[in-house]
Coordinates of C-alpha atoms in Angstrom, one line a residue:
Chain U
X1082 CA -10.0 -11.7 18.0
X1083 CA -10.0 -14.4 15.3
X1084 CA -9.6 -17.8 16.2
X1085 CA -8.0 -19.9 13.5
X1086 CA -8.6 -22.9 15.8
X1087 CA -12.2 -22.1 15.4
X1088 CA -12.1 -21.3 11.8
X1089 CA -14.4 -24.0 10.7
X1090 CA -17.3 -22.6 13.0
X1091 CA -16.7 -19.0 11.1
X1092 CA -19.7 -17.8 9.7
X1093 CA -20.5 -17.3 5.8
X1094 CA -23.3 -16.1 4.0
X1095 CA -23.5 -18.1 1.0
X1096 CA -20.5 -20.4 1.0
X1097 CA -20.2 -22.2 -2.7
X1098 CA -17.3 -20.0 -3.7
X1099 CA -14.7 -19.7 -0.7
X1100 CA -11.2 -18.9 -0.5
X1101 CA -8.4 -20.0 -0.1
X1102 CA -8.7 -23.4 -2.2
X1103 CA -6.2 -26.4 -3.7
X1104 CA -4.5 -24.9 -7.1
X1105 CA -3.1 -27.3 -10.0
X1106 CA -1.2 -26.4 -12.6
X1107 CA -2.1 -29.2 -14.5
X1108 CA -6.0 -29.3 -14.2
X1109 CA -6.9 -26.3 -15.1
X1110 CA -7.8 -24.1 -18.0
X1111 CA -4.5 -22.9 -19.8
X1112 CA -4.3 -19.2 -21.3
X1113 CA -0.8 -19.2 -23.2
X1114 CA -0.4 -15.3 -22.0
X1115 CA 0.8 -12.9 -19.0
X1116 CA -1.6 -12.3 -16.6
X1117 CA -2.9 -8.9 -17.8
X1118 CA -1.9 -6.6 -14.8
X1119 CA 0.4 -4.0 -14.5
X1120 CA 0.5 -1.8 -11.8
X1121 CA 3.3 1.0 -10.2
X1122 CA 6.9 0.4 -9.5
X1123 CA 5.9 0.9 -5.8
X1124 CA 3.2 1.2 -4.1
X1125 CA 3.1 3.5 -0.7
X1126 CA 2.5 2.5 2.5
X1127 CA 1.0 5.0 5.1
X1128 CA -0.3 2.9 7.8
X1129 CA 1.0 0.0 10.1
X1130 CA -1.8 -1.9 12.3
X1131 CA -1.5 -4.8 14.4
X1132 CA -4.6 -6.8 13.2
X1133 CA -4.0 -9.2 16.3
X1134 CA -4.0 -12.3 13.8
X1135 CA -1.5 -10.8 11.1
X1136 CA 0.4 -7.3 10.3
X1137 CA -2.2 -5.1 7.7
X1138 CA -0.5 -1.8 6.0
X1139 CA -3.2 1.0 4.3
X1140 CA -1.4 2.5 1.2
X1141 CA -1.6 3.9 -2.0
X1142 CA -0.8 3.1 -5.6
X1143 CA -2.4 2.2 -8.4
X1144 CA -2.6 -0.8 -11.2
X1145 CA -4.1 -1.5 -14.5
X1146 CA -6.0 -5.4 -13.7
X1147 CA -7.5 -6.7 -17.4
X1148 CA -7.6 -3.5 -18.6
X1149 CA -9.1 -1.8 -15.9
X1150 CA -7.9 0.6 -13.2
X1151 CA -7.7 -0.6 -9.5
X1152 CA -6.6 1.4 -6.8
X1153 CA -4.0 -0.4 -4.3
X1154 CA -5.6 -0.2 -0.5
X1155 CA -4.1 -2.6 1.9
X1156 CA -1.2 -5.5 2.1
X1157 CA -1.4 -8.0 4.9
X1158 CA 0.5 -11.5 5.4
X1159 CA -0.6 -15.5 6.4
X1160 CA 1.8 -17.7 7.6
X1161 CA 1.8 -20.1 6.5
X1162 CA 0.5 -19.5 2.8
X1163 CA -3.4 -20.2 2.2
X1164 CA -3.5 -21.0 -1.3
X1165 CA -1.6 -24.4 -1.8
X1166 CA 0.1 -24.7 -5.0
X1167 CA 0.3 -28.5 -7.0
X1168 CA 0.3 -29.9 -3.0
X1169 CA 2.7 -27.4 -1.7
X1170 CA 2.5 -25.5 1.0
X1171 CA 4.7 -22.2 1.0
X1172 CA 5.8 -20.6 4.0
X1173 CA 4.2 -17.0 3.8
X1174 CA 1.5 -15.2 1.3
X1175 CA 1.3 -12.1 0.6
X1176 CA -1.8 -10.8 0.2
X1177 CA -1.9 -6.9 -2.2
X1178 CA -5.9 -5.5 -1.8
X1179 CA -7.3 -3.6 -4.7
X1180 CA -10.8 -1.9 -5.7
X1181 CA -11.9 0.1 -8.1
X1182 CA -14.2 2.9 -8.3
X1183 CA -17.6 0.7 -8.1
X1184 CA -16.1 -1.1 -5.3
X1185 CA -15.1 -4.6 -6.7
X1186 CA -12.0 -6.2 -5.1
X1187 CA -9.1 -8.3 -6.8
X1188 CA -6.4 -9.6 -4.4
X1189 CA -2.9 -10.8 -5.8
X1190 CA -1.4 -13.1 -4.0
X1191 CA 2.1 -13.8 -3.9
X1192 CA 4.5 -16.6 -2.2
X1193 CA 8.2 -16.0 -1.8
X1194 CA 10.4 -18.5 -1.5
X1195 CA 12.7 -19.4 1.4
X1196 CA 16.0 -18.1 0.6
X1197 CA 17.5 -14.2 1.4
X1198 CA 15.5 -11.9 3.7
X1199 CA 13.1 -9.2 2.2
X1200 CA 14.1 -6.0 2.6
X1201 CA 10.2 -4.3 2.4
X1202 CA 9.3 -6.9 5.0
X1203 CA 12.3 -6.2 7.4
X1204 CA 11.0 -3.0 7.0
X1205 CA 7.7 -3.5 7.9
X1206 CA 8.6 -6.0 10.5
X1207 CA 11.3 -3.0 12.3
X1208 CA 8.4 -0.9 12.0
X1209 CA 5.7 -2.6 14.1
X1210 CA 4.6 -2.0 17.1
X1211 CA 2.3 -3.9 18.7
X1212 CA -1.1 -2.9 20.1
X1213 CA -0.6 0.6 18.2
X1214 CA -1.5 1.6 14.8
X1215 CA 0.7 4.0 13.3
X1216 CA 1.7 6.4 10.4
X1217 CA 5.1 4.9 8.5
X1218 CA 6.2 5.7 5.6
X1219 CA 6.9 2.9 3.4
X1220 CA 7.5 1.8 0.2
X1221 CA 6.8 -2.0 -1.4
X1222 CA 8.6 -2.6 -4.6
X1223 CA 8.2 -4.0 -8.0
X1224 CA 6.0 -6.9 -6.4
X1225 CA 3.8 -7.1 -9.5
X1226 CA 6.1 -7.3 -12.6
X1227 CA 4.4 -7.7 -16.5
X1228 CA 5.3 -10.9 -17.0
X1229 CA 3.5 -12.4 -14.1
X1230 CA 2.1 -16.4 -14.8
X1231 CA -0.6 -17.8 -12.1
X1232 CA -4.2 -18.4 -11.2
X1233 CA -7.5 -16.5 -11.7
X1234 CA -10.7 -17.2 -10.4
X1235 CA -13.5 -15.9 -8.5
X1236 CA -13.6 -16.8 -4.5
X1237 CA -14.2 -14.7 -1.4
X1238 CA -12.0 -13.3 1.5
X1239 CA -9.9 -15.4 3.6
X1240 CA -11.3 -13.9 6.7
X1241 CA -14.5 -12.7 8.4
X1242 CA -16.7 -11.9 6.9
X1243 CA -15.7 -14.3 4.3
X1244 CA -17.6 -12.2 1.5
X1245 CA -17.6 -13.2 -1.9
X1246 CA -17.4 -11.9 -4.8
X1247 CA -13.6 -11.2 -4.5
X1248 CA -11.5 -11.4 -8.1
X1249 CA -8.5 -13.7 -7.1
X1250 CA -5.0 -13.4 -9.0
X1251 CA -2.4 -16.0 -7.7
X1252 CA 1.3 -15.7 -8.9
X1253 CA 3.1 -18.4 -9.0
X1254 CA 6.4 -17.2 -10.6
X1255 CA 7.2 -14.3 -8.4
X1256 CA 11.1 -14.1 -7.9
X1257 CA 10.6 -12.4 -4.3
X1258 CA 12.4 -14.7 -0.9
X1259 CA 12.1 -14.3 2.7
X1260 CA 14.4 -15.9 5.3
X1261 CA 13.3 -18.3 7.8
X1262 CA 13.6 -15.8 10.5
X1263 CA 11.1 -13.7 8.9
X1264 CA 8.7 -16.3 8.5
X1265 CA 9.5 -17.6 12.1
X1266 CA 8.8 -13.7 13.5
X1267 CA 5.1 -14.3 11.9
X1268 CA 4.6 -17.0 13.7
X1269 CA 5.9 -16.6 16.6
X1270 CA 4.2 -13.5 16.8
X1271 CA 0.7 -14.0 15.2
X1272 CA 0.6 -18.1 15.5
X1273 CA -0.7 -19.5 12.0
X1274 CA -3.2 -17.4 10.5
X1275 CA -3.6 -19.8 7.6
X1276 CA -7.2 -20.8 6.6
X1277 CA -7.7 -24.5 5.1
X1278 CA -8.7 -24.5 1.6
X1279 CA -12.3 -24.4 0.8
X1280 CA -14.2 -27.3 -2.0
X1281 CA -14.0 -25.5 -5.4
X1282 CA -17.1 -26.8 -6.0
X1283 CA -18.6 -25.9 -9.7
X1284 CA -15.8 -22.9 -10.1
X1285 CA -13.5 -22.7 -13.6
X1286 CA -10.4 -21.8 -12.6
X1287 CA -7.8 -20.2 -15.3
X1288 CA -4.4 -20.9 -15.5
X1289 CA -2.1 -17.8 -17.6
X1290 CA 1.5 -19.7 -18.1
X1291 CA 3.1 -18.0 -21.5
Chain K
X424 CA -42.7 -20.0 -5.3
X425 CA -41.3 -16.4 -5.2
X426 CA -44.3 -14.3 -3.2
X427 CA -43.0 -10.5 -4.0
X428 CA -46.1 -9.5 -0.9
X429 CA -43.4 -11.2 1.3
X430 CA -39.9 -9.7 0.1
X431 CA -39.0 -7.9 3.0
X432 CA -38.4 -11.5 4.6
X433 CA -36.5 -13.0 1.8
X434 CA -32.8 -14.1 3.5
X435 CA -29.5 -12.7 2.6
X436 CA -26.0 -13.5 3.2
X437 CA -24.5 -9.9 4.0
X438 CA -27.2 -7.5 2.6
X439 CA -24.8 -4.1 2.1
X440 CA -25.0 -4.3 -1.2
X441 CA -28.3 -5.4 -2.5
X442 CA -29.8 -4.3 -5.5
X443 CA -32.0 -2.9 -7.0
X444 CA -31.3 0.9 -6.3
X445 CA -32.9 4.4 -6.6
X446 CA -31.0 6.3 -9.3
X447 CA -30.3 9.6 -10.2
X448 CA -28.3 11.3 -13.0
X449 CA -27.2 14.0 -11.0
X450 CA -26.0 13.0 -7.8
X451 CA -23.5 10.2 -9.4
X452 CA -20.1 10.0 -10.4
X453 CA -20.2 11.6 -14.3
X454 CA -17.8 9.7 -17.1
X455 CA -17.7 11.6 -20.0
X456 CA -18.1 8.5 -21.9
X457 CA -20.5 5.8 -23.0
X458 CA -20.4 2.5 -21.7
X459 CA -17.8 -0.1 -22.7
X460 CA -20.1 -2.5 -24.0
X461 CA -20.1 -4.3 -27.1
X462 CA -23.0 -7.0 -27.8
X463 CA -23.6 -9.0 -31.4
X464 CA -26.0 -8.3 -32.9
X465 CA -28.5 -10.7 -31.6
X466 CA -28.6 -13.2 -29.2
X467 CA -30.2 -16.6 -29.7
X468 CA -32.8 -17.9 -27.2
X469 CA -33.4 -21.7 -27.3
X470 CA -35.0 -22.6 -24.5
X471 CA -38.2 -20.8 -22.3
X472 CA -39.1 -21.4 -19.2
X473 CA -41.9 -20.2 -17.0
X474 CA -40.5 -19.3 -14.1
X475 CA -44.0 -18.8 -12.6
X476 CA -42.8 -15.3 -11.2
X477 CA -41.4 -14.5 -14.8
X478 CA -40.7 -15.3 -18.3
X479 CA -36.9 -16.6 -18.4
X480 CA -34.9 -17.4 -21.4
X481 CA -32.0 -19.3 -21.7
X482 CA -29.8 -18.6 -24.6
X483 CA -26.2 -17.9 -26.4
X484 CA -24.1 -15.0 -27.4
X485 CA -21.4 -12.7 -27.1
X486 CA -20.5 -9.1 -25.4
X487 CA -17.3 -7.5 -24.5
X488 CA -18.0 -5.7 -21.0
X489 CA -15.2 -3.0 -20.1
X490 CA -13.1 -4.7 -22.5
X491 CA -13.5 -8.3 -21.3
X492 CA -15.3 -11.4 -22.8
X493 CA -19.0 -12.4 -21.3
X494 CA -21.2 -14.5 -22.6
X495 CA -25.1 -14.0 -22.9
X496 CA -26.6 -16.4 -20.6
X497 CA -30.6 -15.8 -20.4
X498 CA -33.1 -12.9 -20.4
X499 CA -36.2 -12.5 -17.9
X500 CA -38.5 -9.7 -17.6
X501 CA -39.9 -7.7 -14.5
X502 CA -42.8 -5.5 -14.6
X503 CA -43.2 -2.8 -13.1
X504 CA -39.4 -2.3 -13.5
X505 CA -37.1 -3.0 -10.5
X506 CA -34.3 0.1 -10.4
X507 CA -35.7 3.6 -10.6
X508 CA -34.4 6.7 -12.4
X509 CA -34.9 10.2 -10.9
X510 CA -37.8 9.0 -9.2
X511 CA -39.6 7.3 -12.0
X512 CA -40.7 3.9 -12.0
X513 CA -40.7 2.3 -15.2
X514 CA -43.6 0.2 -17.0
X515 CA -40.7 -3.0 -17.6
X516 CA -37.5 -3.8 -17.2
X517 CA -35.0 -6.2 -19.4
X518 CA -32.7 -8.2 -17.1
X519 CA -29.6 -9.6 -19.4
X520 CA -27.6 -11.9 -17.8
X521 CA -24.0 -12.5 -18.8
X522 CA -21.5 -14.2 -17.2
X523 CA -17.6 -14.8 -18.0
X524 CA -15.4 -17.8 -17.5
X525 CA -14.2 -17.6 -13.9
X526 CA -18.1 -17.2 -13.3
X527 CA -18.4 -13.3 -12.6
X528 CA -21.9 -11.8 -13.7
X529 CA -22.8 -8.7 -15.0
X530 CA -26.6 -7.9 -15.9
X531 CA -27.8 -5.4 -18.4
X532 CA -31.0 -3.4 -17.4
X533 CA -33.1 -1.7 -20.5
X534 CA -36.2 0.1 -19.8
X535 CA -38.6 0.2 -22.5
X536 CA -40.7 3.0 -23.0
X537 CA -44.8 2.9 -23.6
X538 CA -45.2 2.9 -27.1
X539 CA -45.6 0.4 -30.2
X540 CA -45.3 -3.0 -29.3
X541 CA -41.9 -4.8 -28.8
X542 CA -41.5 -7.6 -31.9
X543 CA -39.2 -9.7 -29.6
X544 CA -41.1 -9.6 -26.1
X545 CA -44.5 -10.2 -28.5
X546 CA -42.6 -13.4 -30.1
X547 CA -41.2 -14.2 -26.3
X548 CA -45.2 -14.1 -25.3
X549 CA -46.4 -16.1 -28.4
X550 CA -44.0 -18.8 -27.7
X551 CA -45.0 -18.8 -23.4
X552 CA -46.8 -22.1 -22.8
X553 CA -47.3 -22.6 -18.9
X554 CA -45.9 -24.4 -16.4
X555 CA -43.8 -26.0 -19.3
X556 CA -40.0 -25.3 -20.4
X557 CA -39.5 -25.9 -24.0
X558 CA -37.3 -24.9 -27.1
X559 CA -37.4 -22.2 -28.9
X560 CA -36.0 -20.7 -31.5
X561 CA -36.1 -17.0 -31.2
X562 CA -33.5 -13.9 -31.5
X563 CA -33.8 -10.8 -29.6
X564 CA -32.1 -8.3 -31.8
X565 CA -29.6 -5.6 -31.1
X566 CA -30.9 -4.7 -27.2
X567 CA -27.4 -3.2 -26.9
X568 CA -25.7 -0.9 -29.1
X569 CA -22.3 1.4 -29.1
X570 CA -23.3 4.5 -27.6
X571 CA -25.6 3.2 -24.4
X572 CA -25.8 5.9 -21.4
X573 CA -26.5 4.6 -18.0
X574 CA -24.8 3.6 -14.3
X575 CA -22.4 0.7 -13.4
X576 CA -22.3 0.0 -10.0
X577 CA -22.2 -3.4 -8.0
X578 CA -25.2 -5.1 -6.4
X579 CA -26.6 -8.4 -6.2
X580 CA -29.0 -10.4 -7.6
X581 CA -32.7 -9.7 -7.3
X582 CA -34.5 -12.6 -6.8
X583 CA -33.2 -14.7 -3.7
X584 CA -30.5 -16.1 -3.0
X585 CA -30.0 -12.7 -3.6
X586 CA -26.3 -13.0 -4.4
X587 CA -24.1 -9.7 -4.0
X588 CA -20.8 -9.0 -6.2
X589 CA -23.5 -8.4 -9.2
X590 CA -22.2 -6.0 -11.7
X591 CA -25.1 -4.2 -13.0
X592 CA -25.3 -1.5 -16.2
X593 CA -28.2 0.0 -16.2
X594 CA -28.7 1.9 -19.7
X595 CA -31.3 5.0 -19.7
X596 CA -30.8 5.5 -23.2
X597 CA -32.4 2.4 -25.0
X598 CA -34.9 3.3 -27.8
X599 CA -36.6 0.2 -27.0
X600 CA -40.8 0.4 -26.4
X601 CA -43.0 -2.2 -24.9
X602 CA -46.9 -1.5 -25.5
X603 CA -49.4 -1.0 -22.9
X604 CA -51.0 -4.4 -23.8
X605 CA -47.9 -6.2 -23.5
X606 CA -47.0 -4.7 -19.9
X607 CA -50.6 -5.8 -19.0
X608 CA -49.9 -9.1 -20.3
X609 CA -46.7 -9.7 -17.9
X610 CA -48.6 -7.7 -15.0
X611 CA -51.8 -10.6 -15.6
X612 CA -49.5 -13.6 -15.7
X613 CA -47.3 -13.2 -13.0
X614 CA -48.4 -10.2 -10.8
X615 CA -45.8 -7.5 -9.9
X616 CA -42.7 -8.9 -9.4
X617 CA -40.4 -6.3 -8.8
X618 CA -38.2 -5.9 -5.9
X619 CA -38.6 -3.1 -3.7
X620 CA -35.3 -0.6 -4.2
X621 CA -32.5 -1.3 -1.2
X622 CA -30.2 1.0 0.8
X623 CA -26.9 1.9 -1.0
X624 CA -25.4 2.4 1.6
X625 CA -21.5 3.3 0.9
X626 CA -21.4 2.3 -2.5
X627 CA -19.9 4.7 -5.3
X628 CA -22.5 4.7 -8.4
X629 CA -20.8 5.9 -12.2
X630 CA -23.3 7.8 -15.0
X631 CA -21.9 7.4 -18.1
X632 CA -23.0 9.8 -20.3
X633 CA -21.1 11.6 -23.2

């Protein structure tokens, strides 16, 4: 099982361009424009498993990510959030998996805000059971809007085994909250699976804000 | 220095995805379609450097790849040619490197054919001057055009660190030739220096072809 205690003894193969790391809105590149993604109303989930260190849920769905088609495949959570945003440190992130057809991955990450509970992750939280993966049948709604501002960048997977390569999107302007309670069942029940940010080292890091 | 009698000990990070392949236009994904690429005309070389494995040349210009902006970054040779089509192995092959902002690469295989000599590789080999980098000013004309046929899949580099989440099109159209003298020429300089072809393991490979 993955230690997050032990995270800085994780193994990586290359290791200049790691995930999660410290976002700015200020330092970067601007882009005065939408991120250019688009993808279905809702995507479907099929498959609850208890990863041991977070919730993961295999679905379906699909998305349009600069231009070019991705195919939806997994949604898991961190609590606390991994990417920290001009210093701050949210209290969940959501991470939304996508490849396309030659096998290159984009994650969107998104951070709602302490406020109301979420109703897709009440769901998803009534539905787990631990120690068992099961079928559900779930939806998660409108998380990707058009008119999304945020991050781009090139980095790797948060976890073992850390491979790079991966397309990052970060959205910084997503309207979606989670109560306390929610984040507090996380944590209670995975511990934090957050792993510290990583140097940017020579990376360019884009900033869309219309 | 690179010693291509020793590659199967060259170290890599993860290694499922290495490149180069074996090919084959019939066992791949068809797309009734050329490849979305788009180059300028030329691209301007301004600096060569003998790699002492190769001939690499740094340089400027512009391509749209699948509808997004890369720029031209350098050009290096490898003879006998690295990826094979339907089992043939050809004399050369044209590695053009492109990158875009947030640092993702994609590299642009053409395959000469035997034939009357190449104008730009015969300038490139005028202008080599051992064991010393040095400006140049060269152009190597219209390598890409509209309506290029080949694969897209996702590799890594092939000369060590080896990097994967390398985007490769590999066009089997080009009317490009090289001569016979020429090939010898690379072949006499720097010996063979083409990797041997790697497992593809699970990866999905597309043929465009219209």
């Amino acid at each position: 099982m993955l230690d997050y205690s032990e995270q800085a003894n994780w193994e990586n193969g290359f290791g200049q361009i790691q995930s999660p790391i410290n976002l700015s809105t200020n330092d970067n590149q601007h882009l005065a424009d939408y991120l250019p993604i688009h993808a279905d109303e809702f995507y479907q989930l099929n498959t609850e498993i208890d990863d041991h260190t977070t919730i993961r849920l295999l679905g379906m769905g699909n998305a349009s990510i600069f231009e070019r088609p991705y195919h939806f495949q997994q949604v898991h959570f961190h609590a606390p959030a991994e990417h920290v945003i001009d210093g701050q440190v949210n209290p969940i992130e959501i991470h939304l998996v996508h490849e396309n057809d030659v096998g290159q991955t984009v994650v969107v990450a998104l951070f709602p805000q302490l406020g109301n509970a979420n109703p897709d992750i009440q769901n998803i939280i009534n539905n787990f059971e631990g120690n068992h993966d099961h079928s559900v049948s779930l939806k998660i709604h409108h998380q990707i809007n058009d008119f999304q501002t945020g991050f781009h960048y090139l980095g790797s997977l948060t976890t073992p085994p850390l491979t790079e390569g991966v397309e990052w999107i970060v959205i910084n302007n997503s309207n979606l909250t989670v109560s306390q309670s929610q984040v507090d069942w996380f944590i209670q029940k995975f511990g934090k699976n957050n792993r510290a940010c990583q140097p940017i080292n020579q990376r360019n890091i884009q900033y869309y804000h219309k």
